[in-house]
Amino acid sequence: MEAARSKPKLDMEKIVSLCKRRGFVFQSSEIYGGLASVWDYGPLGVEMKRNIRDAWWRANIRQRDDMVGIEAGILMHPQVWVASGHVATFADPLVDCKVCRQRFRADQIPGDRCPNCGGELTAARMFNLMFKTFMGPVEEDASVVYLRPETAQGMFVNFLNVLNSTRKKLPFGIGQVGRSFRNEITPGNFIFRTREFEQMEIEYFVKPGTDEPLHERWIEDRFNWYLDLGMKSDNLRLRPHSVDELAHYAKACTDIEYLFPMGWSELEGIANRADYDLQQHSKHSGKDLTYFDEESSTHFFPYVIEPAGGVDRMLLAFLVDAYDEEPDKEGIRVVLRLHPSLAPVKVAVLPLSRKDPLIAVAKDILGNLRKTWSVQYDDAQSIGKRYRRQDEIGTPLCVTVDFETLNDNAVTIRDRDTMGQARIAISDLVPALSQRLGVC
Amino acid sequence: MEAARSKPKLDMEKIVSLCKRRGFVFQSSEIYGGLASVWDYGPLGVEMKRNIRDAWWRANIRQRDDMVGIEAGILMHPQVWVASGHVATFADPLVDCKVCRQRFRADQIPGDRCPNCGGELTAARMFNLMFKTFMGPVEEDASVVYLRPETAQGMFVNFLNVLNSTRKKLPFGIGQVGRSFRNEITPGNFIFRTREFEQMEIEYFVKPGTDEPLHERWIEDRFNWYLDLGMKSDNLRLRPHSVDELAHYAKACTDIEYLFPMGWSELEGIANRADYDLQQHSKHSGKDLTYFDEESSTHFFPYVIEPAGGVDRMLLAFLVDAYDEEPDKEGIRVVLRLHPSLAPVKVAVLPLSRKDPLIAVAKDILGNLRKTWSVQYDDAQSIGKRYRRQDEIGTPLCVTVDFETLNDNAVTIRDRDTMGQARIAISDLVPALSQRLGVC
């Protein structure tokens, strides 16, 4: 089960510090001391998050004939969570220490004494992880609604609406990106496990009997998606669930795991959920959610393959994977070797001086490149320092405007990874950058 | 104040029905009877919503030197809402009918008897519009958190973090797109006023004294954004707030209003909030949120210009604005004259027959166009019916693959608005479509 390289390669603290310093991720409400386990994305983080979402949407929705997207509400009818089983069973066993009052998940600690102070623990009680709130003007039981703990149910309850409006035939899937909320007892590891998080989930509906090969295909497709975005294969592995790990309704599940600083952890799960969800919603809503198969002239509940990943932990994995330190003559060069599709800034425009003729040319170039890409402009400090700043945030290419530019109408393109430089005519700049960046 | 064309041009019902039938917007949790005033976006709705967000992000964040984006949590520290004034004053006056139990906003009904049954009303009591929930395992006052009623505060509490990580100088702004929640007493008008909704907000920080011209500039920029995306100027107007409408801290506010089916209503508000927000957060957090101005060597609280719009109501406005009915020989042609940037599907590929050689060519074209655009493939029913289906969802261009294609390696491009057709070599298809669609 262990891949060749099983030792975490860097401290989480280095990533956390880079994220804060350069504006990827900030602690939520930091000026008020922070809100436990919620994080905000800064100027670079939000661009990278958008890039991850877009890459996922492109590969899984837009470029496939058998997929459509939706965006459902975070608030849903409370019966949805009764039908799905979340009201009854989406709970963890909670214990309190009678001495230091700290709380733990009973299934995550050994013995019956507090791991913090050795005090006696209370008996475990089940604690439901759904956040609840009250809709309408009065707080009463009838108006309790939940913040969704997963986006998946939005796809199931819209199955008929999607079928009727798109006339899709099996196999087809519905995908969605959006925030979910779980009142975790012990969140942690930076943005890996948080109480508010963002999911990218797919519910892929198939004819029973065709589910096993299609499950395999999705595992392969999703694994390759990470590789296509430059993730190192040594840091990725598949982990099929053992039978006793599976939810009672699931036929099979395989996790894609990444070698995070804290060890191998789940990036995405790809489950074969059989027909549990549509059955449950049919029963609880009284609506017929079967599919009519024209070929066989029969009605049946489709089986469901569910590739479900978390955006925040993907972003963390891509950052960890891209992080590199290289000794060089000025000390250590920190470089994020992000795939161009994911890099928050694609190109930096760097005029060698703040004097007028250079600035005018540089601003002109900036305005032009910005039509296509996310571009940063930097004229502060030495060119070496500016390259370092761009390396540290993963900018694949720098365009340097120097005094020679005024004579030859050309600029220097500098490559993040090789640090190689090439002189390019300004008139050829867009195609030259396009070629180096690919589609992104 | 009234524009030339002040009569609503079509029934909301027509839009609601089209939205459901074609998969733009569905009622949330519809199989369970729906959840009041929450809506889900279907396969076409989500593409259109993405397009609106992208167009906004491109124009307001990516293509500007003075703007950066962030994405903050929906859950924030509860002190944020104390500082902002929401805990104390974000409330509407609520009355109940003692006879029929219906609820009303006291400020929206005349007299003191129920507009529904004539019954006696209770005295008005203030009802706070923030949804609250409980973070951590126990429901106690200390752990109450709110679902944000606006994204704005995410920008204010991150002001220092953004300043330190980006080294921006005034004037500069922070923008954000995300869901907000308000427990409205009387939501309504389809997706216009809902309890869960999506905002696109900007907080633009300026030096006091420069705020008035910069406020004017933002009003103009935001107004032009709608025009650039094809909205008819007759259906748009600016409405400056009168002094008694203004929040106590606001210097000025102008709404951009659209002529919705129910009448002129707010699409976006552009407020001059002076230094209220940073002052408040400085006071409540104990952190110094002043800006150090190098030119004058002074510290001060920047003023804030806030252009704040709602994605859902923008989507509704763009749909209403684009909706058109034309009599033709087969009855009525319904056409959504959406700007290409906003159309959920840019191109439809329509093979004239389902026979093999045509299908192969058509699928080839589909695969190729899909690298760049959102493309639909349709081979069901007559070509006339297929054009109608695409017109109704606003697809700007159709590519028809016919039997002649097998001989001349060319296809027909058909234009949604003019219904004009042009024969184009397959090898010229991508540039021909690019030219017609523009950047989108």
CSV table of N, CA and C in Angstrom, one decimal, chain A residues 302-366:
chain,number,residue,atom,x,y,z
A,302,PRO,N,-31.5,3.9,-11.5
A,302,PRO,CA,-30.1,3.8,-12.0
A,302,PRO,C,-29.2,3.6,-10.8
A,303,TYR,N,-28.1,3.0,-11.0
A,303,TYR,CA,-27.0,3.0,-10.0
A,303,TYR,C,-26.2,4.3,-10.1
A,304,VAL,N,-25.5,4.6,-9.1
A,304,VAL,CA,-24.8,5.9,-9.1
A,304,VAL,C,-23.3,5.7,-8.7
A,305,ILE,N,-22.4,6.3,-9.6
A,305,ILE,CA,-21.0,6.4,-9.3
A,305,ILE,C,-20.8,7.8,-8.9
A,306,GLU,N,-20.1,8.0,-7.7
A,306,GLU,CA,-19.9,9.3,-7.2
A,306,GLU,C,-18.4,9.7,-7.0
A,307,PRO,N,-17.8,10.4,-7.9
A,307,PRO,CA,-16.5,11.0,-7.6
A,307,PRO,C,-16.7,12.3,-6.9
A,308,ALA,N,-16.2,12.4,-5.6
A,308,ALA,CA,-16.4,13.5,-4.8
A,308,ALA,C,-15.1,14.0,-4.1
A,309,GLY,N,-14.7,15.2,-4.5
A,309,GLY,CA,-13.5,15.8,-4.0
A,309,GLY,C,-13.7,17.1,-3.3
A,310,GLY,N,-12.6,17.5,-2.5
A,310,GLY,CA,-12.7,18.8,-1.8
A,310,GLY,C,-11.7,19.8,-2.4
A,311,VAL,N,-12.2,21.0,-2.8
A,311,VAL,CA,-11.4,22.0,-3.4
A,311,VAL,C,-10.3,22.4,-2.5
A,312,ASP,N,-10.6,22.7,-1.2
A,312,ASP,CA,-9.6,23.2,-0.3
A,312,ASP,C,-8.4,22.3,-0.2
A,313,ARG,N,-8.7,21.0,0.0
A,313,ARG,CA,-7.6,20.1,0.1
A,313,ARG,C,-6.8,19.8,-1.2
A,314,MET,N,-7.6,20.0,-2.3
A,314,MET,CA,-6.9,19.9,-3.6
A,314,MET,C,-5.9,21.0,-3.7
A,315,LEU,N,-6.4,22.2,-3.3
A,315,LEU,CA,-5.5,23.4,-3.4
A,315,LEU,C,-4.3,23.2,-2.5
A,316,LEU,N,-4.5,22.7,-1.3
A,316,LEU,CA,-3.4,22.4,-0.4
A,316,LEU,C,-2.4,21.4,-1.1
A,317,ALA,N,-3.0,20.3,-1.7
A,317,ALA,CA,-2.1,19.3,-2.3
A,317,ALA,C,-1.3,19.9,-3.4
A,318,PHE,N,-2.0,20.7,-4.3
A,318,PHE,CA,-1.2,21.3,-5.4
A,318,PHE,C,-0.1,22.2,-4.9
A,319,LEU,N,-0.4,22.9,-3.8
A,319,LEU,CA,0.7,23.8,-3.3
A,319,LEU,C,1.9,23.0,-2.7
A,320,VAL,N,1.5,22.0,-1.9
A,320,VAL,CA,2.6,21.1,-1.3
A,320,VAL,C,3.4,20.5,-2.4
A,321,ASP,N,2.7,20.0,-3.4
A,321,ASP,CA,3.3,19.3,-4.5
A,321,ASP,C,4.3,20.2,-5.3
A,322,ALA,N,3.9,21.4,-5.4
A,322,ALA,CA,4.6,22.4,-6.3
A,322,ALA,C,5.8,23.0,-5.5
A,323,TYR,N,5.7,23.0,-4.2
A,323,TYR,CA,6.7,23.7,-3.4
A,323,TYR,C,8.1,23.1,-3.5
A,324,ASP,N,9.0,24.0,-3.8
A,324,ASP,CA,10.4,23.5,-4.0
A,324,ASP,C,11.4,24.6,-3.5
A,325,GLU,N,12.5,24.1,-2.9
A,325,GLU,CA,13.6,25.0,-2.5
A,325,GLU,C,14.8,24.6,-3.2
A,326,GLU,N,15.5,25.6,-3.8
A,326,GLU,CA,16.8,25.4,-4.5
A,326,GLU,C,17.9,26.3,-3.9
A,327,PRO,N,19.0,25.7,-3.5
A,327,PRO,CA,20.1,26.6,-3.1
A,327,PRO,C,20.6,27.3,-4.3
A,328,ASP,N,20.8,28.6,-4.1
A,328,ASP,CA,21.5,29.3,-5.2
A,328,ASP,C,22.4,30.4,-4.6
A,329,LYS,N,23.0,31.2,-5.5
A,329,LYS,CA,24.1,32.0,-4.9
A,329,LYS,C,23.6,33.1,-3.9
A,330,GLU,N,22.3,33.4,-4.0
A,330,GLU,CA,21.8,34.4,-3.0
A,330,GLU,C,21.2,33.7,-1.8
A,331,GLY,N,21.3,32.4,-1.7
A,331,GLY,CA,20.7,31.7,-0.5
A,331,GLY,C,19.8,30.6,-1.0
A,332,ILE,N,18.5,30.7,-0.7
A,332,ILE,CA,17.6,29.7,-1.2
A,332,ILE,C,16.5,30.3,-2.1
A,333,ARG,N,16.3,29.6,-3.2
A,333,ARG,CA,15.2,30.1,-4.1
A,333,ARG,C,14.0,29.2,-3.8
A,334,VAL,N,12.9,29.9,-3.4
A,334,VAL,CA,11.7,29.1,-3.2
A,334,VAL,C,10.9,29.3,-4.4
A,335,VAL,N,10.4,28.1,-5.0
A,335,VAL,CA,9.7,28.2,-6.2
A,335,VAL,C,8.5,27.3,-6.2
A,336,LEU,N,7.3,27.8,-6.6
A,336,LEU,CA,6.1,26.9,-6.7
A,336,LEU,C,6.1,26.5,-8.1
A,337,ARG,N,6.3,25.2,-8.3
A,337,ARG,CA,6.3,24.7,-9.7
A,337,ARG,C,4.9,24.3,-10.1
A,338,LEU,N,4.0,25.2,-10.1
A,338,LEU,CA,2.5,25.0,-10.4
A,338,LEU,C,2.3,24.8,-11.9
A,339,HIS,N,1.4,23.9,-12.2
A,339,HIS,CA,1.0,23.8,-13.6
A,339,HIS,C,0.5,25.2,-14.1
A,340,PRO,N,0.8,25.6,-15.3
A,340,PRO,CA,0.3,26.9,-15.8
A,340,PRO,C,-1.2,27.1,-15.6
A,341,SER,N,-2.0,26.1,-15.8
A,341,SER,CA,-3.4,26.2,-15.6
A,341,SER,C,-3.8,26.6,-14.2
A,342,LEU,N,-3.0,26.2,-13.2
A,342,LEU,CA,-3.3,26.5,-11.8
A,342,LEU,C,-2.7,27.7,-11.3
A,343,ALA,N,-1.6,28.2,-11.9
A,343,ALA,CA,-0.9,29.3,-11.4
A,343,ALA,C,-1.8,30.5,-11.3
A,344,PRO,N,-1.8,31.2,-10.1
A,344,PRO,CA,-2.7,32.4,-9.9
A,344,PRO,C,-2.4,33.5,-10.9
A,345,VAL,N,-1.1,33.7,-11.1
A,345,VAL,CA,-0.7,34.7,-12.1
A,345,VAL,C,0.1,34.0,-13.2
A,346,LYS,N,-0.3,34.3,-14.4
A,346,LYS,CA,0.3,33.6,-15.6
A,346,LYS,C,1.6,34.2,-16.0
A,347,VAL,N,1.5,35.6,-16.0
A,347,VAL,CA,2.7,36.3,-16.5
A,347,VAL,C,2.9,37.6,-15.7
A,348,ALA,N,4.1,37.9,-15.4
A,348,ALA,CA,4.5,39.1,-14.7
A,348,ALA,C,5.2,40.1,-15.7
A,349,VAL,N,4.8,41.3,-15.7
A,349,VAL,CA,5.4,42.3,-16.6
A,349,VAL,C,6.3,43.2,-15.7
A,350,LEU,N,7.6,43.2,-16.0
A,350,LEU,CA,8.6,43.8,-15.1
A,350,LEU,C,9.5,44.8,-15.9
A,351,PRO,N,9.2,46.1,-15.8
A,351,PRO,CA,10.0,47.1,-16.4
A,351,PRO,C,11.3,47.3,-15.6
A,352,LEU,N,12.4,47.4,-16.3
A,352,LEU,CA,13.7,47.5,-15.6
A,352,LEU,C,13.9,48.8,-14.8
A,353,SER,N,13.2,49.8,-15.3
A,353,SER,CA,13.2,51.1,-14.6
A,353,SER,C,11.9,51.7,-14.4
A,354,ARG,N,11.7,52.7,-13.5
A,354,ARG,CA,10.4,53.4,-13.3
A,354,ARG,C,10.4,54.6,-14.2
A,355,LYS,N,11.3,54.8,-15.1
A,355,LYS,CA,11.3,56.0,-15.9
A,355,LYS,C,10.3,55.9,-17.0
A,356,ASP,N,9.9,57.0,-17.5
A,356,ASP,CA,8.7,57.2,-18.4
A,356,ASP,C,8.7,56.3,-19.6
A,357,PRO,N,9.7,56.4,-20.5
A,357,PRO,CA,9.6,55.6,-21.8
A,357,PRO,C,9.4,54.1,-21.5
A,358,LEU,N,10.1,53.6,-20.5
A,358,LEU,CA,9.9,52.1,-20.3
A,358,LEU,C,8.5,51.8,-19.7
A,359,ILE,N,8.1,52.6,-18.8
A,359,ILE,CA,6.8,52.4,-18.1
A,359,ILE,C,5.7,52.4,-19.2
A,360,ALA,N,5.7,53.3,-20.1
A,360,ALA,CA,4.7,53.4,-21.1
A,360,ALA,C,4.6,52.1,-21.9
A,361,VAL,N,5.8,51.6,-22.3
A,361,VAL,CA,5.8,50.3,-23.1
A,361,VAL,C,5.3,49.2,-22.2
A,362,ALA,N,5.8,49.1,-21.0
A,362,ALA,CA,5.4,48.0,-20.1
A,362,ALA,C,3.9,48.0,-19.8
A,363,LYS,N,3.3,49.2,-19.6
A,363,LYS,CA,1.9,49.3,-19.3
A,363,LYS,C,1.1,48.9,-20.6
A,364,ASP,N,1.6,49.2,-21.7
A,364,ASP,CA,1.0,48.8,-23.0
A,364,ASP,C,0.9,47.3,-23.1
A,365,ILE,N,2.0,46.7,-22.8
A,365,ILE,CA,2.1,45.2,-22.8
A,365,ILE,C,1.2,44.6,-21.8
A,366,LEU,N,1.2,45.2,-20.6
A,366,LEU,CA,0.3,44.7,-19.5
A,366,LEU,C,-1.2,44.7,-20.0
